[in-house]
Amino acid sequence: VIAFPIGMGAALFLAADARMSLLRGPLSFAIELLAGIPSVVIGLWAFFILTPLMRDNVDPFLEHTLGFLPFFQGTASGYGFLTAGVVLAIMVLPIMIALSRDVIGAVPRALREASLALGATNAETIWSVVLPYARVGITGAVLLSLGRALGETIAVTMVIGNRPEISSSLFSTGYTLPSVIANEFTEAVGNVYLGSLFYLGLILVLITVVVNVLARLLTWRFTGSEPTAA
């Protein structure tokens, strides 16, 4: 919800807008630099800067304007699913932008030029030609980003609140599968407790494998070449 519109917008500007040619190199470098930041550093930034910002500004605003929805009800502490979602969106943005940019850049130039020659504007060409042609590859890019988000551990653990309770509110604290394993593994006593964590790890691996394989197949279908190893 957060990463997709931002990532797609950035990818379209980088790949389909000729006016971005001078900025394409610096922006691509900045995206790669963001991808190289360790997750623990992003987690510390989120813990000390993003969490107070969400608690004092964003969460109260959402509760005031959208409080009639169950997703935006409850006590806004700054920790919880919403903050964790923002952190994950920041972390998967470089992957989504880079992959979507490559997919959009692979659209044949002749198709774009033919659309422009028929009188379509640049925006109409993107909406009617580029995006429909690249939709399979874009779906693969989104799924690869989802696979990255599913396995993220430390940054999410630092801001999600780590409470074993399911709630419909985005302000509520909770758990993800990786954060459960990270928090509970050192305290696991007995075979049942330890075995439960291993089963959670197996479920996480299976979900990640399915998502990544599906994403690779979609990317392969679009590019027409064999997908690289994950």
PDB file of C-alpha atoms in Angstrom:
ATOM      1  CA  VAL A   1       0.000   0.000   0.000  1.00  0.00           C
ATOM      2  CA  ILE A   2       2.828   2.413   0.831  1.00  0.00           C
ATOM      3  CA  ALA A   3       5.740   1.104  -1.211  1.00  0.00           C
ATOM      4  CA  PHE A   4       3.896   0.271  -4.445  1.00  0.00           C
ATOM      5  CA  PRO A   5       2.689   3.754  -5.509  1.00  0.00           C
ATOM      6  CA  ILE A   6       5.959   5.404  -4.478  1.00  0.00           C
ATOM      7  CA  GLY A   7       8.081   2.703  -6.099  1.00  0.00           C
ATOM      8  CA  MET A   8       6.077   2.669  -9.317  1.00  0.00           C
ATOM      9  CA  GLY A   9       6.112   6.448  -9.559  1.00  0.00           C
ATOM     10  CA  ALA A  10       9.870   6.573  -9.080  1.00  0.00           C
ATOM     11  CA  ALA A  11      10.427   3.740 -11.575  1.00  0.00           C
ATOM     12  CA  LEU A  12       8.286   5.474 -14.204  1.00  0.00           C
ATOM     13  CA  PHE A  13      10.135   8.743 -13.777  1.00  0.00           C
ATOM     14  CA  LEU A  14      13.503   7.008 -14.057  1.00  0.00           C
ATOM     15  CA  ALA A  15      12.673   4.717 -16.977  1.00  0.00           C
ATOM     16  CA  ALA A  16       9.950   6.413 -19.002  1.00  0.00           C
ATOM     17  CA  ASP A  17      10.529  10.144 -18.577  1.00  0.00           C
ATOM     18  CA  ALA A  18      13.171  11.518 -20.932  1.00  0.00           C
ATOM     19  CA  ARG A  19      13.533  14.607 -18.742  1.00  0.00           C
ATOM     20  CA  MET A  20      15.093  12.444 -16.028  1.00  0.00           C
ATOM     21  CA  SER A  21      18.116  11.468 -18.146  1.00  0.00           C
ATOM     22  CA  LEU A  22      20.477  13.812 -16.304  1.00  0.00           C
ATOM     23  CA  LEU A  23      19.253  12.710 -12.881  1.00  0.00           C
ATOM     24  CA  ARG A  24      18.973   9.012 -13.681  1.00  0.00           C
ATOM     25  CA  GLY A  25      22.544   8.219 -12.630  1.00  0.00           C
ATOM     26  CA  PRO A  26      22.545  10.067  -9.273  1.00  0.00           C
ATOM     27  CA  LEU A  27      19.078   8.811  -8.366  1.00  0.00           C
ATOM     28  CA  SER A  28      19.984   5.229  -9.247  1.00  0.00           C
ATOM     29  CA  PHE A  29      23.085   5.539  -7.069  1.00  0.00           C
ATOM     30  CA  ALA A  30      20.979   6.877  -4.191  1.00  0.00           C
ATOM     31  CA  ILE A  31      18.566   3.955  -4.536  1.00  0.00           C
ATOM     32  CA  GLU A  32      21.421   1.438  -4.489  1.00  0.00           C
ATOM     33  CA  LEU A  33      22.898   3.217  -1.468  1.00  0.00           C
ATOM     34  CA  LEU A  34      19.591   2.920   0.385  1.00  0.00           C
ATOM     35  CA  ALA A  35      19.465  -0.787  -0.434  1.00  0.00           C
ATOM     36  CA  GLY A  36      22.902  -1.246   1.131  1.00  0.00           C
ATOM     37  CA  ILE A  37      22.004   0.238   4.525  1.00  0.00           C
ATOM     38  CA  PRO A  38      21.970  -2.543   7.171  1.00  0.00           C
ATOM     39  CA  SER A  39      18.535  -3.321   8.541  1.00  0.00           C
ATOM     40  CA  VAL A  40      19.694  -2.742  12.114  1.00  0.00           C
ATOM     41  CA  VAL A  41      20.620   0.844  11.210  1.00  0.00           C
ATOM     42  CA  ILE A  42      17.173   1.410   9.726  1.00  0.00           C
ATOM     43  CA  GLY A  43      15.703  -0.167  12.850  1.00  0.00           C
ATOM     44  CA  LEU A  44      17.607   2.232  15.113  1.00  0.00           C
ATOM     45  CA  TRP A  45      16.484   5.189  13.002  1.00  0.00           C
ATOM     46  CA  ALA A  46      12.899   3.974  13.213  1.00  0.00           C
ATOM     47  CA  PHE A  47      13.141   3.407  16.971  1.00  0.00           C
ATOM     48  CA  PHE A  48      14.513   6.841  17.843  1.00  0.00           C
ATOM     49  CA  ILE A  49      13.046   9.051  15.093  1.00  0.00           C
ATOM     50  CA  LEU A  50      10.154   7.403  13.261  1.00  0.00           C
ATOM     51  CA  THR A  51       8.387   6.006  16.328  1.00  0.00           C
ATOM     52  CA  PRO A  52       8.104   9.382  18.144  1.00  0.00           C
ATOM     53  CA  LEU A  53       7.009  10.982  14.865  1.00  0.00           C
ATOM     54  CA  MET A  54       4.266   8.407  14.418  1.00  0.00           C
ATOM     55  CA  ARG A  55       3.173   8.671  18.066  1.00  0.00           C
ATOM     56  CA  ASP A  56       3.019  12.470  18.222  1.00  0.00           C
ATOM     57  CA  ASN A  57       1.862  13.367  14.706  1.00  0.00           C
ATOM     58  CA  VAL A  58       0.833  10.659  12.262  1.00  0.00           C
ATOM     59  CA  ASP A  59      -1.135   8.309  14.532  1.00  0.00           C
ATOM     60  CA  PRO A  60      -3.219  11.078  16.207  1.00  0.00           C
ATOM     61  CA  PHE A  61      -3.997  12.580  12.800  1.00  0.00           C
ATOM     62  CA  LEU A  62      -5.149   9.236  11.406  1.00  0.00           C
ATOM     63  CA  GLU A  63      -7.186   8.507  14.529  1.00  0.00           C
ATOM     64  CA  HIS A  64      -8.867  11.909  14.300  1.00  0.00           C
ATOM     65  CA  THR A  65      -9.687  11.701  10.593  1.00  0.00           C
ATOM     66  CA  LEU A  66     -10.246   7.952  10.097  1.00  0.00           C
ATOM     67  CA  GLY A  67     -11.140   6.862  13.607  1.00  0.00           C
ATOM     68  CA  PHE A  68     -14.538   5.582  12.462  1.00  0.00           C
ATOM     69  CA  LEU A  69     -12.713   2.684  10.810  1.00  0.00           C
ATOM     70  CA  PRO A  70     -11.595  -0.221  13.037  1.00  0.00           C
ATOM     71  CA  PHE A  71      -8.122  -0.085  11.485  1.00  0.00           C
ATOM     72  CA  PHE A  72      -7.454   3.318  13.048  1.00  0.00           C
ATOM     73  CA  GLN A  73      -8.872   2.850  16.531  1.00  0.00           C
ATOM     74  CA  GLY A  74      -7.037   2.288  19.779  1.00  0.00           C
ATOM     75  CA  THR A  75      -4.180   3.837  21.694  1.00  0.00           C
ATOM     76  CA  ALA A  76      -1.458   5.325  19.518  1.00  0.00           C
ATOM     77  CA  SER A  77       1.872   4.473  21.144  1.00  0.00           C
ATOM     78  CA  GLY A  78       4.059   4.855  18.075  1.00  0.00           C
ATOM     79  CA  TYR A  79       4.815   1.147  18.066  1.00  0.00           C
ATOM     80  CA  GLY A  80       2.729  -1.314  16.134  1.00  0.00           C
ATOM     81  CA  PHE A  81       1.758  -2.617  12.738  1.00  0.00           C
ATOM     82  CA  LEU A  82       1.563   0.791  11.058  1.00  0.00           C
ATOM     83  CA  THR A  83       5.085   1.818  12.054  1.00  0.00           C
ATOM     84  CA  ALA A  84       6.417  -1.607  11.086  1.00  0.00           C
ATOM     85  CA  GLY A  85       4.674  -1.265   7.720  1.00  0.00           C
ATOM     86  CA  VAL A  86       6.327   2.097   7.105  1.00  0.00           C
ATOM     87  CA  VAL A  87       9.732   0.618   7.955  1.00  0.00           C
ATOM     88  CA  LEU A  88       9.179  -2.321   5.609  1.00  0.00           C
ATOM     89  CA  ALA A  89       8.042   0.031   2.851  1.00  0.00           C
ATOM     90  CA  ILE A  90      11.283   1.989   3.178  1.00  0.00           C
ATOM     91  CA  MET A  91      13.328  -1.205   3.087  1.00  0.00           C
ATOM     92  CA  VAL A  92      11.670  -2.721   0.007  1.00  0.00           C
ATOM     93  CA  LEU A  93      11.527   0.522  -1.993  1.00  0.00           C
ATOM     94  CA  PRO A  94      15.022   0.104  -3.534  1.00  0.00           C
ATOM     95  CA  ILE A  95      14.194  -3.407  -4.748  1.00  0.00           C
ATOM     96  CA  MET A  96      10.812  -2.413  -6.140  1.00  0.00           C
ATOM     97  CA  ILE A  97      12.174   0.696  -7.869  1.00  0.00           C
ATOM     98  CA  ALA A  98      15.175  -1.087  -9.382  1.00  0.00           C
ATOM     99  CA  LEU A  99      13.214  -4.091 -10.681  1.00  0.00           C
ATOM    100  CA  SER A 100      10.269  -2.039 -11.942  1.00  0.00           C
ATOM    101  CA  ARG A 101      12.641   0.371 -13.660  1.00  0.00           C
ATOM    102  CA  ASP A 102      14.337  -2.504 -15.492  1.00  0.00           C
ATOM    103  CA  VAL A 103      10.982  -3.999 -16.487  1.00  0.00           C
ATOM    104  CA  ILE A 104       9.639  -0.684 -17.778  1.00  0.00           C
ATOM    105  CA  GLY A 105      12.916  -0.030 -19.575  1.00  0.00           C
ATOM    106  CA  ALA A 106      12.512  -3.362 -21.377  1.00  0.00           C
ATOM    107  CA  VAL A 107       9.324  -2.208 -23.110  1.00  0.00           C
ATOM    108  CA  PRO A 108      10.175  -1.906 -26.841  1.00  0.00           C
ATOM    109  CA  ARG A 109      10.914   1.668 -27.817  1.00  0.00           C
ATOM    110  CA  ALA A 110       8.958   1.165 -31.041  1.00  0.00           C
ATOM    111  CA  LEU A 111       5.731   0.760 -29.068  1.00  0.00           C
ATOM    112  CA  ARG A 112       6.237   4.057 -27.268  1.00  0.00           C
ATOM    113  CA  GLU A 113       7.179   5.903 -30.440  1.00  0.00           C
ATOM    114  CA  ALA A 114       4.169   4.477 -32.275  1.00  0.00           C
ATOM    115  CA  SER A 115       1.858   5.659 -29.509  1.00  0.00           C
ATOM    116  CA  LEU A 116       3.389   9.138 -29.519  1.00  0.00           C
ATOM    117  CA  ALA A 117       3.194   9.257 -33.320  1.00  0.00           C
ATOM    118  CA  LEU A 118      -0.548   8.599 -33.123  1.00  0.00           C
ATOM    119  CA  GLY A 119      -0.958  11.707 -31.001  1.00  0.00           C
ATOM    120  CA  ALA A 120      -0.913  10.258 -27.501  1.00  0.00           C
ATOM    121  CA  THR A 121       0.735  12.260 -24.760  1.00  0.00           C
ATOM    122  CA  ASN A 122       3.570  10.870 -22.676  1.00  0.00           C
ATOM    123  CA  ALA A 123       1.182  10.170 -19.794  1.00  0.00           C
ATOM    124  CA  GLU A 124      -1.293   8.418 -22.103  1.00  0.00           C
ATOM    125  CA  THR A 125       1.524   6.335 -23.571  1.00  0.00           C
ATOM    126  CA  ILE A 126       2.620   5.239 -20.119  1.00  0.00           C
ATOM    127  CA  TRP A 127      -0.930   4.394 -19.029  1.00  0.00           C
ATOM    128  CA  SER A 128      -2.130   2.725 -22.240  1.00  0.00           C
ATOM    129  CA  VAL A 129       1.036   1.126 -23.628  1.00  0.00           C
ATOM    130  CA  VAL A 130       3.907   0.859 -21.151  1.00  0.00           C
ATOM    131  CA  LEU A 131       2.057  -0.334 -18.051  1.00  0.00           C
ATOM    132  CA  PRO A 132      -0.150  -2.938 -19.814  1.00  0.00           C
ATOM    133  CA  TYR A 133       2.891  -4.341 -21.614  1.00  0.00           C
ATOM    134  CA  ALA A 134       4.982  -4.491 -18.430  1.00  0.00           C
ATOM    135  CA  ARG A 135       2.268  -5.592 -15.986  1.00  0.00           C
ATOM    136  CA  VAL A 136       3.552  -9.164 -15.692  1.00  0.00           C
ATOM    137  CA  GLY A 137       7.083  -8.038 -14.926  1.00  0.00           C
ATOM    138  CA  ILE A 138       5.818  -5.389 -12.506  1.00  0.00           C
ATOM    139  CA  THR A 139       3.818  -8.057 -10.681  1.00  0.00           C
ATOM    140  CA  GLY A 140       6.999 -10.101 -10.383  1.00  0.00           C
ATOM    141  CA  ALA A 141       8.845  -7.077  -8.987  1.00  0.00           C
ATOM    142  CA  VAL A 142       6.113  -6.555  -6.394  1.00  0.00           C
ATOM    143  CA  LEU A 143       6.242 -10.205  -5.354  1.00  0.00           C
ATOM    144  CA  LEU A 144      10.034 -10.128  -5.033  1.00  0.00           C
ATOM    145  CA  SER A 145       9.694  -7.074  -2.810  1.00  0.00           C
ATOM    146  CA  LEU A 146       7.064  -8.919  -0.777  1.00  0.00           C
ATOM    147  CA  GLY A 147       9.462 -11.826  -0.353  1.00  0.00           C
ATOM    148  CA  ARG A 148      12.064  -9.409   0.975  1.00  0.00           C
ATOM    149  CA  ALA A 149       9.567  -7.932   3.422  1.00  0.00           C
ATOM    150  CA  LEU A 150       8.392 -11.321   4.682  1.00  0.00           C
ATOM    151  CA  GLY A 151      11.842 -12.251   5.923  1.00  0.00           C
ATOM    152  CA  GLU A 152      12.797  -8.944   7.530  1.00  0.00           C
ATOM    153  CA  THR A 153      13.514  -9.422  11.225  1.00  0.00           C
ATOM    154  CA  ILE A 154      15.502  -6.956  13.281  1.00  0.00           C
ATOM    155  CA  ALA A 155      14.087  -3.639  12.028  1.00  0.00           C
ATOM    156  CA  VAL A 156      10.505  -4.849  12.406  1.00  0.00           C
ATOM    157  CA  THR A 157      11.196  -6.385  15.810  1.00  0.00           C
ATOM    158  CA  MET A 158      12.408  -3.028  17.109  1.00  0.00           C
ATOM    159  CA  VAL A 159       9.183  -1.153  16.282  1.00  0.00           C
ATOM    160  CA  ILE A 160       6.274  -3.598  16.118  1.00  0.00           C
ATOM    161  CA  GLY A 161       5.845  -3.919  19.892  1.00  0.00           C
ATOM    162  CA  ASN A 162       6.192  -7.712  20.115  1.00  0.00           C
ATOM    163  CA  ARG A 163       2.908  -8.663  21.755  1.00  0.00           C
ATOM    164  CA  PRO A 164       1.316 -12.048  20.938  1.00  0.00           C
ATOM    165  CA  GLU A 165      -2.142 -10.669  20.289  1.00  0.00           C
ATOM    166  CA  ILE A 166      -4.128 -10.270  17.076  1.00  0.00           C
ATOM    167  CA  SER A 167      -5.933  -6.968  16.585  1.00  0.00           C
ATOM    168  CA  SER A 168      -7.651  -5.224  13.688  1.00  0.00           C
ATOM    169  CA  SER A 169      -6.121  -1.857  14.621  1.00  0.00           C
ATOM    170  CA  LEU A 170      -2.962  -0.719  12.852  1.00  0.00           C
ATOM    171  CA  PHE A 171      -1.983   1.111  16.040  1.00  0.00           C
ATOM    172  CA  SER A 172      -1.838  -2.143  18.007  1.00  0.00           C
ATOM    173  CA  THR A 173       1.397  -3.903  18.797  1.00  0.00           C
ATOM    174  CA  GLY A 174       1.903  -7.445  17.614  1.00  0.00           C
ATOM    175  CA  TYR A 175       4.257 -10.026  16.157  1.00  0.00           C
ATOM    176  CA  THR A 176       5.506 -11.194  12.798  1.00  0.00           C
ATOM    177  CA  LEU A 177       6.848 -14.690  12.210  1.00  0.00           C
ATOM    178  CA  PRO A 178      10.508 -13.535  12.121  1.00  0.00           C
ATOM    179  CA  SER A 179      10.071 -11.384  15.232  1.00  0.00           C
ATOM    180  CA  VAL A 180       8.505 -14.290  17.143  1.00  0.00           C
ATOM    181  CA  ILE A 181      11.496 -16.472  16.347  1.00  0.00           C
ATOM    182  CA  ALA A 182      13.998 -13.724  17.187  1.00  0.00           C
ATOM    183  CA  ASN A 183      12.378 -12.892  20.532  1.00  0.00           C
ATOM    184  CA  GLU A 184      11.425 -16.334  21.745  1.00  0.00           C
ATOM    185  CA  PHE A 185      14.270 -18.561  20.581  1.00  0.00           C
ATOM    186  CA  THR A 186      16.664 -17.740  23.436  1.00  0.00           C
ATOM    187  CA  GLU A 187      13.871 -18.324  25.969  1.00  0.00           C
ATOM    188  CA  ALA A 188      12.565 -21.565  24.481  1.00  0.00           C
ATOM    189  CA  VAL A 189      12.395 -24.253  27.164  1.00  0.00           C
ATOM    190  CA  GLY A 190      11.374 -27.783  26.319  1.00  0.00           C
ATOM    191  CA  ASN A 191      10.925 -29.649  23.086  1.00  0.00           C
ATOM    192  CA  VAL A 192       7.392 -28.388  22.431  1.00  0.00           C
ATOM    193  CA  TYR A 193       8.387 -24.731  22.770  1.00  0.00           C
ATOM    194  CA  LEU A 194      11.502 -25.159  20.638  1.00  0.00           C
ATOM    195  CA  GLY A 195       9.696 -27.310  18.086  1.00  0.00           C
ATOM    196  CA  SER A 196       6.980 -24.679  17.695  1.00  0.00           C
ATOM    197  CA  LEU A 197       9.587 -22.084  16.764  1.00  0.00           C
ATOM    198  CA  PHE A 198      11.135 -24.455  14.240  1.00  0.00           C
ATOM    199  CA  TYR A 199       7.704 -25.014  12.687  1.00  0.00           C
ATOM    200  CA  LEU A 200       7.238 -21.252  12.444  1.00  0.00           C
ATOM    201  CA  GLY A 201      10.593 -21.060  10.684  1.00  0.00           C
ATOM    202  CA  LEU A 202       9.524 -23.805   8.279  1.00  0.00           C
ATOM    203  CA  ILE A 203       6.268 -21.979   7.503  1.00  0.00           C
ATOM    204  CA  LEU A 204       8.208 -18.771   6.871  1.00  0.00           C
ATOM    205  CA  VAL A 205      10.626 -20.562   4.540  1.00  0.00           C
ATOM    206  CA  LEU A 206       7.798 -22.176   2.573  1.00  0.00           C
ATOM    207  CA  ILE A 207       5.924 -18.886   2.162  1.00  0.00           C
ATOM    208  CA  THR A 208       9.093 -17.090   1.075  1.00  0.00           C
ATOM    209  CA  VAL A 209      10.025 -19.822  -1.406  1.00  0.00           C
ATOM    210  CA  VAL A 210       6.555 -19.829  -2.980  1.00  0.00           C
ATOM    211  CA  VAL A 211       6.488 -16.040  -3.314  1.00  0.00           C
ATOM    212  CA  ASN A 212       9.997 -15.855  -4.769  1.00  0.00           C
ATOM    213  CA  VAL A 213       9.481 -18.718  -7.218  1.00  0.00           C
ATOM    214  CA  LEU A 214       6.260 -17.144  -8.452  1.00  0.00           C
ATOM    215  CA  ALA A 215       8.003 -13.798  -8.829  1.00  0.00           C
ATOM    216  CA  ARG A 216      10.893 -15.356 -10.761  1.00  0.00           C
ATOM    217  CA  LEU A 217       8.505 -17.154 -13.099  1.00  0.00           C
ATOM    218  CA  LEU A 218       6.624 -13.941 -13.824  1.00  0.00           C
ATOM    219  CA  THR A 219       9.868 -12.074 -14.453  1.00  0.00           C
ATOM    220  CA  TRP A 220      11.076 -14.886 -16.710  1.00  0.00           C
ATOM    221  CA  ARG A 221       7.816 -14.801 -18.643  1.00  0.00           C
ATOM    222  CA  PHE A 222       8.199 -11.072 -19.259  1.00  0.00           C
ATOM    223  CA  THR A 223      11.905 -10.951 -20.139  1.00  0.00           C
ATOM    224  CA  GLY A 224      11.986 -14.251 -22.015  1.00  0.00           C
ATOM    225  CA  SER A 225      15.215 -15.312 -20.306  1.00  0.00           C
ATOM    226  CA  GLU A 226      15.878 -17.706 -17.478  1.00  0.00           C
ATOM    227  CA  PRO A 227      15.546 -16.147 -14.032  1.00  0.00           C
ATOM    228  CA  THR A 228      18.726 -15.725 -12.067  1.00  0.00           C
ATOM    229  CA  ALA A 229      19.296 -17.611  -8.855  1.00  0.00           C
ATOM    230  CA  ALA A 230      17.761 -16.044  -5.758  1.00  0.00           C
TER     231      ALA A 230
END
